CSV table of N, CA and C in Angstrom, one decimal:
chain,number,residue,atom,x,y,z
A,1,ALA,N,-16.4,-3.7,12.3
A,1,ALA,CA,-15.5,-4.8,11.4
A,1,ALA,C,-14.5,-5.4,11.7
A,2,ALA,N,-13.8,-4.4,12.5
A,2,ALA,CA,-12.2,-5.2,13.0
A,2,ALA,C,-12.2,-5.6,14.4
A,3,GLY,N,-13.3,-5.1,15.2
A,3,GLY,CA,-13.0,-5.6,16.8
A,3,GLY,C,-13.6,-6.8,17.2
A,4,GLY,N,-13.7,-6.6,18.4
A,4,GLY,CA,-14.3,-8.0,19.2
A,4,GLY,C,-13.2,-8.8,19.7
A,5,PRO,N,-13.7,-9.6,20.7
A,5,PRO,CA,-12.5,-10.4,21.3
A,5,PRO,C,-12.0,-11.7,20.6
A,6,ASP,N,-12.9,-11.9,19.4
A,6,ASP,CA,-12.5,-12.9,18.5
A,6,ASP,C,-11.6,-12.5,17.4
A,7,SER,N,-11.3,-11.3,17.1
A,7,SER,CA,-10.8,-10.8,15.9
A,7,SER,C,-9.2,-11.3,16.0
A,8,PRO,N,-9.1,-11.6,14.7
A,8,PRO,CA,-7.6,-12.0,14.2
A,8,PRO,C,-6.6,-11.0,14.2
A,9,LEU,N,-7.2,-9.6,14.2
A,9,LEU,CA,-6.3,-8.6,14.0
A,9,LEU,C,-5.8,-8.3,15.4
A,10,VAL,N,-4.4,-7.9,15.5
A,10,VAL,CA,-3.7,-7.6,16.7
A,10,VAL,C,-3.6,-5.9,16.8
A,11,VAL,N,-3.6,-5.4,15.6
A,11,VAL,CA,-3.5,-3.9,15.5
A,11,VAL,C,-4.4,-3.5,14.3
A,12,VAL,N,-5.2,-2.4,14.6
A,12,VAL,CA,-6.1,-1.7,13.8
A,12,VAL,C,-5.7,-0.2,14.2
A,13,GLN,N,-5.1,0.5,13.1
A,13,GLN,CA,-4.8,1.9,13.6
A,13,GLN,C,-5.5,2.8,12.2
A,14,VAL,N,-6.0,3.9,12.7
A,14,VAL,CA,-6.3,5.0,11.8
A,14,VAL,C,-5.4,6.1,12.2
A,15,ARG,N,-4.3,6.3,11.2
A,15,ARG,CA,-3.3,7.1,11.5
A,15,ARG,C,-3.7,8.4,10.8
A,16,HIS,N,-3.5,9.6,11.6
A,16,HIS,CA,-3.8,11.1,10.9
A,16,HIS,C,-2.6,11.5,10.2
A,17,LEU,N,-2.8,11.9,8.9
A,17,LEU,CA,-1.7,12.3,8.2
A,17,LEU,C,-1.7,13.8,8.1
A,18,GLY,N,-1.1,14.3,7.0
A,18,GLY,CA,-1.1,15.9,6.9
A,18,GLY,C,-0.1,16.6,6.9
A,19,GLY,N,0.1,17.7,7.2
A,19,GLY,CA,1.4,18.6,7.4
A,19,GLY,C,2.3,18.4,6.2
A,20,ALA,N,3.6,18.3,6.6
A,20,ALA,CA,4.5,18.0,5.4
A,20,ALA,C,4.3,16.9,4.5
A,21,LEU,N,3.6,16.0,5.0
A,21,LEU,CA,3.4,14.8,4.1
A,21,LEU,C,2.4,15.1,2.9
A,22,THR,N,1.6,16.2,2.9
A,22,THR,CA,0.8,16.7,1.7
A,22,THR,C,1.6,17.7,0.8
A,23,ARG,N,2.8,18.1,1.1
A,23,ARG,CA,3.5,19.1,0.4
A,23,ARG,C,4.7,18.2,-0.1
A,24,ALA,N,4.8,18.2,-1.5
A,24,ALA,CA,5.9,17.5,-2.1
A,24,ALA,C,6.5,18.0,-3.5
A,25,THR,N,7.8,18.1,-3.8
A,25,THR,CA,8.3,18.4,-5.1
A,25,THR,C,8.7,17.4,-5.5
A,26,ALA,N,9.4,17.5,-6.9
A,26,ALA,CA,9.9,16.5,-7.7
A,26,ALA,C,11.3,15.8,-6.9
A,27,ALA,N,11.8,16.8,-6.1
A,27,ALA,CA,13.1,16.3,-5.7
A,27,ALA,C,12.7,15.3,-4.0
A,28,ASP,N,11.4,15.3,-3.9
A,28,ASP,CA,11.1,14.5,-2.7
A,28,ASP,C,11.0,12.9,-3.0
A,29,GLY,N,11.3,12.5,-4.3
A,29,GLY,CA,11.2,11.5,-4.8
A,29,GLY,C,9.8,10.9,-5.5
A,30,ALA,N,9.6,9.6,-5.8
A,30,ALA,CA,8.6,9.0,-6.6
A,30,ALA,C,7.4,9.0,-5.8
A,31,ALA,N,7.4,8.9,-4.3
A,31,ALA,CA,6.2,8.7,-3.9
A,31,ALA,C,5.2,9.9,-3.8
A,32,GLY,N,5.9,11.2,-3.8
A,32,GLY,CA,5.4,12.1,-3.9
A,32,GLY,C,4.5,12.8,-2.6
A,33,ALA,N,3.6,13.5,-2.7
A,33,ALA,CA,2.6,14.0,-1.5
A,33,ALA,C,1.6,12.8,-1.2
A,34,LEU,N,1.4,12.8,0.0
A,34,LEU,CA,0.2,11.9,0.5
A,34,LEU,C,-0.8,13.0,0.9
A,35,THR,N,-1.9,13.0,0.0
A,35,THR,CA,-2.9,14.2,0.3
A,35,THR,C,-4.2,13.4,0.9
A,36,GLU,N,-4.2,12.3,1.1
A,36,GLU,CA,-5.1,11.6,1.9
A,36,GLU,C,-4.9,11.9,3.5
A,37,PRO,N,-6.0,12.3,4.1
A,37,PRO,CA,-6.1,12.8,5.6
A,37,PRO,C,-5.7,11.9,6.5
A,38,TYR,N,-5.8,10.3,6.1
A,38,TYR,CA,-5.7,9.4,7.2
A,38,TYR,C,-5.1,8.2,6.3
A,39,GLN,N,-4.4,7.3,7.2
A,39,GLN,CA,-4.0,6.1,6.6
A,39,GLN,C,-4.5,4.8,7.6
A,40,LEU,N,-5.1,4.0,6.7
A,40,LEU,CA,-5.6,2.8,7.7
A,40,LEU,C,-4.6,1.7,7.8
A,41,PHE,N,-4.3,1.2,8.8
A,41,PHE,CA,-3.2,0.3,9.1
A,41,PHE,C,-3.9,-1.0,10.0
A,42,CYS,N,-3.7,-2.3,9.4
A,42,CYS,CA,-4.3,-3.5,10.0
A,42,CYS,C,-3.4,-4.4,10.2
A,43,LEU,N,-3.2,-5.2,11.2
A,43,LEU,CA,-2.1,-6.3,11.2
A,43,LEU,C,-2.6,-7.5,12.0
A,44,GLY,N,-2.6,-8.6,11.3
A,44,GLY,CA,-2.7,-9.9,12.0
A,44,GLY,C,-1.7,-10.9,12.0
A,45,VAL,N,-1.2,-11.7,12.7
A,45,VAL,CA,-0.3,-12.6,12.9
A,45,VAL,C,-0.8,-14.0,12.5
A,46,PRO,N,-0.4,-14.3,11.2
A,46,PRO,CA,-1.0,-15.8,10.6
A,46,PRO,C,-0.2,-17.0,11.3
A,47,VAL,N,-0.7,-17.3,12.4
A,47,VAL,CA,0.0,-18.3,13.1
A,47,VAL,C,-0.5,-19.7,12.5
A,48,SER,N,-1.4,-19.8,11.8
A,48,SER,CA,-2.0,-21.2,11.3
A,48,SER,C,-2.7,-20.6,9.9
A,49,PRO,N,-3.0,-21.7,9.1
A,49,PRO,CA,-3.4,-21.4,8.0
A,49,PRO,C,-5.1,-20.8,7.9
A,50,GLU,N,-5.8,-21.4,9.3
A,50,GLU,CA,-7.1,-20.6,9.5
A,50,GLU,C,-7.0,-19.5,10.0
A,51,VAL,N,-6.0,-19.2,10.8
A,51,VAL,CA,-5.9,-17.5,11.1
A,51,VAL,C,-5.5,-16.7,10.1
A,52,SER,N,-4.7,-17.3,9.1
A,52,SER,CA,-4.3,-16.4,7.9
A,52,SER,C,-5.6,-16.2,7.2
A,53,TYR,N,-6.4,-17.1,7.0
A,53,TYR,CA,-7.8,-17.2,6.2
A,53,TYR,C,-8.6,-15.9,7.0
A,54,ALA,N,-8.6,-16.1,8.3
A,54,ALA,CA,-9.5,-15.2,9.0
A,54,ALA,C,-9.1,-13.8,8.8
A,55,ILE,N,-7.6,-13.5,9.1
A,55,ILE,CA,-6.9,-12.4,8.8
A,55,ILE,C,-7.3,-11.8,7.3
A,56,GLY,N,-7.4,-12.5,6.3
A,56,GLY,CA,-7.8,-12.0,4.8
A,56,GLY,C,-9.2,-11.5,5.0
A,57,GLN,N,-10.2,-12.4,5.7
A,57,GLN,CA,-11.5,-12.1,5.7
A,57,GLN,C,-11.8,-10.8,6.4
A,58,THR,N,-11.1,-10.6,7.5
A,58,THR,CA,-11.3,-9.5,8.3
A,58,THR,C,-10.8,-8.1,7.6
A,59,PHE,N,-9.7,-8.2,6.9
A,59,PHE,CA,-9.4,-7.3,6.2
A,59,PHE,C,-10.1,-6.9,5.0
A,60,ALA,N,-10.9,-7.8,4.6
A,60,ALA,CA,-11.9,-7.5,3.5
A,60,ALA,C,-13.2,-6.9,4.0
A,61,GLU,N,-13.5,-7.3,5.4
A,61,GLU,CA,-14.6,-6.7,5.9
A,61,GLU,C,-14.5,-5.1,6.4
A,62,VAL,N,-13.1,-4.9,6.9
A,62,VAL,CA,-12.7,-3.4,7.3
A,62,VAL,C,-12.9,-2.5,6.0
A,63,ARG,N,-12.1,-3.3,5.0
A,63,ARG,CA,-12.2,-2.4,3.6
A,63,ARG,C,-13.4,-2.1,3.1
A,64,SER,N,-14.7,-3.0,3.0
A,64,SER,CA,-15.7,-2.9,2.8
A,64,SER,C,-16.6,-2.0,3.7
A,65,ALA,N,-16.3,-1.9,4.9
A,65,ALA,CA,-16.9,-1.1,6.0
A,65,ALA,C,-16.5,0.3,5.6
A,66,LEU,N,-15.3,0.7,5.2
A,66,LEU,CA,-14.6,1.8,5.0
A,66,LEU,C,-14.6,2.4,3.5
A,67,SER,N,-15.2,1.6,2.8
A,67,SER,CA,-14.9,1.8,1.2
A,67,SER,C,-15.3,3.1,0.8
A,68,GLU,N,-16.3,3.8,1.2
A,68,GLU,CA,-16.5,5.2,0.7
A,68,GLU,C,-15.6,6.1,1.1
A,69,HIS,N,-14.7,5.8,2.1
A,69,HIS,CA,-13.7,6.8,2.6
A,69,HIS,C,-12.2,6.3,2.1
A,70,LEU,N,-12.2,5.3,1.4
A,70,LEU,CA,-10.9,4.7,0.9
A,70,LEU,C,-10.5,5.1,-0.6
A,71,THR,N,-9.3,5.7,-0.8
A,71,THR,CA,-9.0,6.1,-2.2
A,71,THR,C,-8.3,5.1,-3.1
A,72,GLY,N,-7.9,4.3,-2.2
A,72,GLY,CA,-7.1,3.1,-3.1
A,72,GLY,C,-5.7,3.3,-3.3
A,73,ARG,N,-5.1,4.6,-2.7
A,73,ARG,CA,-3.8,4.6,-2.6
A,73,ARG,C,-3.2,3.8,-1.6
A,74,ARG,N,-2.0,3.1,-1.7
A,74,ARG,CA,-1.2,2.5,-0.7
A,74,ARG,C,0.1,3.4,-0.3
A,75,ALA,N,0.5,3.4,0.8
A,75,ALA,CA,2.0,3.8,0.9
A,75,ALA,C,2.9,2.6,0.7
A,76,PHE,N,3.7,2.9,-0.2
A,76,PHE,CA,4.7,1.8,-0.7
A,76,PHE,C,5.1,0.8,0.4
A,77,ASN,N,5.6,1.5,1.6
A,77,ASN,CA,6.2,0.5,2.5
A,77,ASN,C,5.2,-0.1,3.3
A,78,PHE,N,3.8,0.1,3.1
A,78,PHE,CA,2.8,-0.7,3.7
A,78,PHE,C,2.1,-1.6,2.8
A,79,LEU,N,2.6,-2.0,1.6
A,79,LEU,CA,1.9,-2.9,0.7
A,79,LEU,C,2.0,-4.2,1.3
A,80,SER,N,0.9,-5.1,1.1
A,80,SER,CA,0.9,-6.4,1.3
A,80,SER,C,1.3,-7.3,0.2
A,81,ASP,N,1.5,-8.5,0.4
A,81,ASP,CA,2.1,-9.4,-0.8
A,81,ASP,C,1.1,-9.3,-1.9
A,82,ASP,N,-0.2,-9.2,-1.7
A,82,ASP,CA,-1.1,-9.2,-3.1
A,82,ASP,C,-1.2,-7.8,-3.5
A,83,ASP,N,-0.8,-6.6,-2.9
A,83,ASP,CA,-1.1,-5.3,-3.3
A,83,ASP,C,-0.4,-4.9,-4.7
A,84,ASP,N,-1.1,-4.2,-5.6
A,84,ASP,CA,-0.4,-3.7,-6.7
A,84,ASP,C,0.5,-2.5,-6.4
A,85,PRO,N,1.8,-2.8,-6.8
A,85,PRO,CA,2.7,-1.6,-6.3
A,85,PRO,C,2.5,-0.4,-7.0
A,86,THR,N,1.7,-0.5,-8.1
A,86,THR,CA,1.6,0.8,-8.9
A,86,THR,C,0.5,1.7,-7.9
A,87,SER,N,-0.2,1.3,-7.2
A,87,SER,CA,-1.2,2.0,-6.3
A,87,SER,C,-0.6,3.1,-5.4
A,88,ALA,N,0.8,2.8,-5.2
A,88,ALA,CA,1.4,3.8,-4.4
A,88,ALA,C,2.0,5.1,-5.0
A,89,PHE,N,1.8,5.1,-6.4
A,89,PHE,CA,2.5,6.2,-6.9
A,89,PHE,C,1.4,6.9,-7.9
A,90,SER,N,1.5,8.4,-8.1
A,90,SER,CA,0.7,9.0,-9.1
A,90,SER,C,1.1,8.7,-10.4
A,91,THR,N,0.3,8.9,-11.3
A,91,THR,CA,0.4,8.4,-12.8
A,91,THR,C,1.8,9.0,-13.4
A,92,PRO,N,2.0,10.4,-13.1
A,92,PRO,CA,3.2,11.1,-13.6
A,92,PRO,C,4.5,10.2,-13.1
A,93,ALA,N,4.4,9.8,-11.6
A,93,ALA,CA,5.5,9.3,-11.1
A,93,ALA,C,5.7,7.9,-11.4
A,94,LEU,N,4.7,7.4,-11.8
A,94,LEU,CA,4.8,6.0,-12.1
A,94,LEU,C,5.3,6.0,-13.8
A,95,GLU,N,4.9,6.9,-14.4
A,95,GLU,CA,5.7,6.8,-15.9
A,95,GLU,C,7.1,7.1,-15.8
A,96,ARG,N,7.4,8.1,-14.7
A,96,ARG,CA,8.9,8.6,-14.6
A,96,ARG,C,9.7,7.2,-14.2
A,97,LEU,N,9.1,6.4,-13.2
A,97,LEU,CA,9.7,5.3,-12.6
A,97,LEU,C,10.0,4.0,-13.9
A,98,VAL,N,8.8,3.9,-14.6
A,98,VAL,CA,9.0,3.0,-15.7
A,98,VAL,C,10.1,3.5,-16.8
A,99,ALA,N,10.0,4.7,-16.9
A,99,ALA,CA,10.9,5.3,-17.9
A,99,ALA,C,12.4,5.0,-17.5
A,100,VAL,N,12.8,5.3,-16.2
A,100,VAL,CA,14.0,5.3,-15.5
A,100,VAL,C,14.6,3.8,-15.6
A,101,LYS,N,13.6,2.8,-15.3
A,101,LYS,CA,13.9,1.4,-15.2
A,101,LYS,C,14.0,0.8,-16.8
A,102,SER,N,13.4,1.5,-17.7
A,102,SER,CA,13.6,1.0,-19.1
A,102,SER,C,15.0,1.4,-19.6
A,103,GLU,N,15.4,2.6,-19.1
A,103,GLU,CA,16.7,3.3,-19.6
A,103,GLU,C,17.8,2.8,-18.8
A,104,VAL,N,17.8,2.4,-17.6
A,104,VAL,CA,18.8,2.1,-16.9
A,104,VAL,C,19.0,0.5,-16.9
A,105,ASP,N,17.9,0.1,-16.9
A,105,ASP,CA,17.9,-1.7,-16.9
A,105,ASP,C,17.0,-2.3,-18.0
A,106,PRO,N,17.5,-2.0,-19.3
A,106,PRO,CA,16.6,-2.4,-20.5
A,106,PRO,C,16.3,-4.1,-20.4
A,107,ARG,N,17.4,-4.6,-19.9
A,107,ARG,CA,17.2,-6.2,-20.1
A,107,ARG,C,16.5,-6.8,-18.8
A,108,GLY,N,16.3,-6.1,-17.7
A,108,GLY,CA,15.5,-6.4,-16.9
A,108,GLY,C,16.4,-7.3,-15.8
A,109,THR,N,17.5,-6.8,-15.5
A,109,THR,CA,18.6,-7.4,-14.6
A,109,THR,C,18.4,-7.3,-13.3
A,110,ILE,N,17.9,-6.2,-13.0
A,110,ILE,CA,17.7,-5.7,-11.6
A,110,ILE,C,16.2,-6.2,-11.4
A,111,ARG,N,15.9,-6.8,-10.3
A,111,ARG,CA,14.7,-7.6,-10.1
A,111,ARG,C,14.2,-7.1,-8.6
A,112,SER,N,13.1,-7.1,-8.5
A,112,SER,CA,12.4,-6.6,-7.1
A,112,SER,C,11.0,-7.5,-6.8
A,113,ASN,N,11.0,-7.6,-5.5
A,113,ASN,CA,9.7,-8.4,-5.2
A,113,ASN,C,8.7,-7.3,-5.3
A,114,ARG,N,8.7,-6.1,-5.6
A,114,ARG,CA,7.7,-5.3,-6.0
A,114,ARG,C,7.9,-4.4,-7.2
A,115,PRO,N,7.9,-5.2,-8.4
A,115,PRO,CA,8.2,-4.6,-9.5
A,115,PRO,C,7.2,-3.5,-9.9
A,116,VAL,N,7.4,-2.6,-10.5
A,116,VAL,CA,6.7,-1.3,-10.8
A,116,VAL,C,6.8,-1.3,-12.3
A,117,SER,N,5.6,-1.4,-12.9
A,117,SER,CA,5.3,-1.4,-14.4
A,117,SER,C,4.0,-0.4,-14.7
A,118,ARG,N,3.9,-0.6,-16.2
A,118,ARG,CA,2.7,0.5,-16.4
A,118,ARG,C,1.3,-0.3,-15.9
A,119,PRO,N,0.5,0.7,-15.5
A,119,PRO,CA,-0.9,0.2,-15.2
A,119,PRO,C,-1.7,-0.4,-16.4
């Protein structure tokens, strides 16, 4: 789904996780443990609108080919522009982040390109 000489992807990685990533406490921050055994990472360079479109199509093909193995969780620092940032957190962590944001910034003064809100 991702390979071949005409692929618009320049990087396709299946990264092995595990070890310390699977263990987390509340002191480790909101992201918590990554219990998934692998992380899929794909990269394309959108040098033109046509290549950008082809990259999106290939991403979709890769996700479809691996759909039975994907949990839907995304590492926060690997989110793409159209990914939902709430997919990077467990429900309890997300609730805690929303509560902190509401308490510390009730008027929404602090803004982010990756706002976290209730799912």
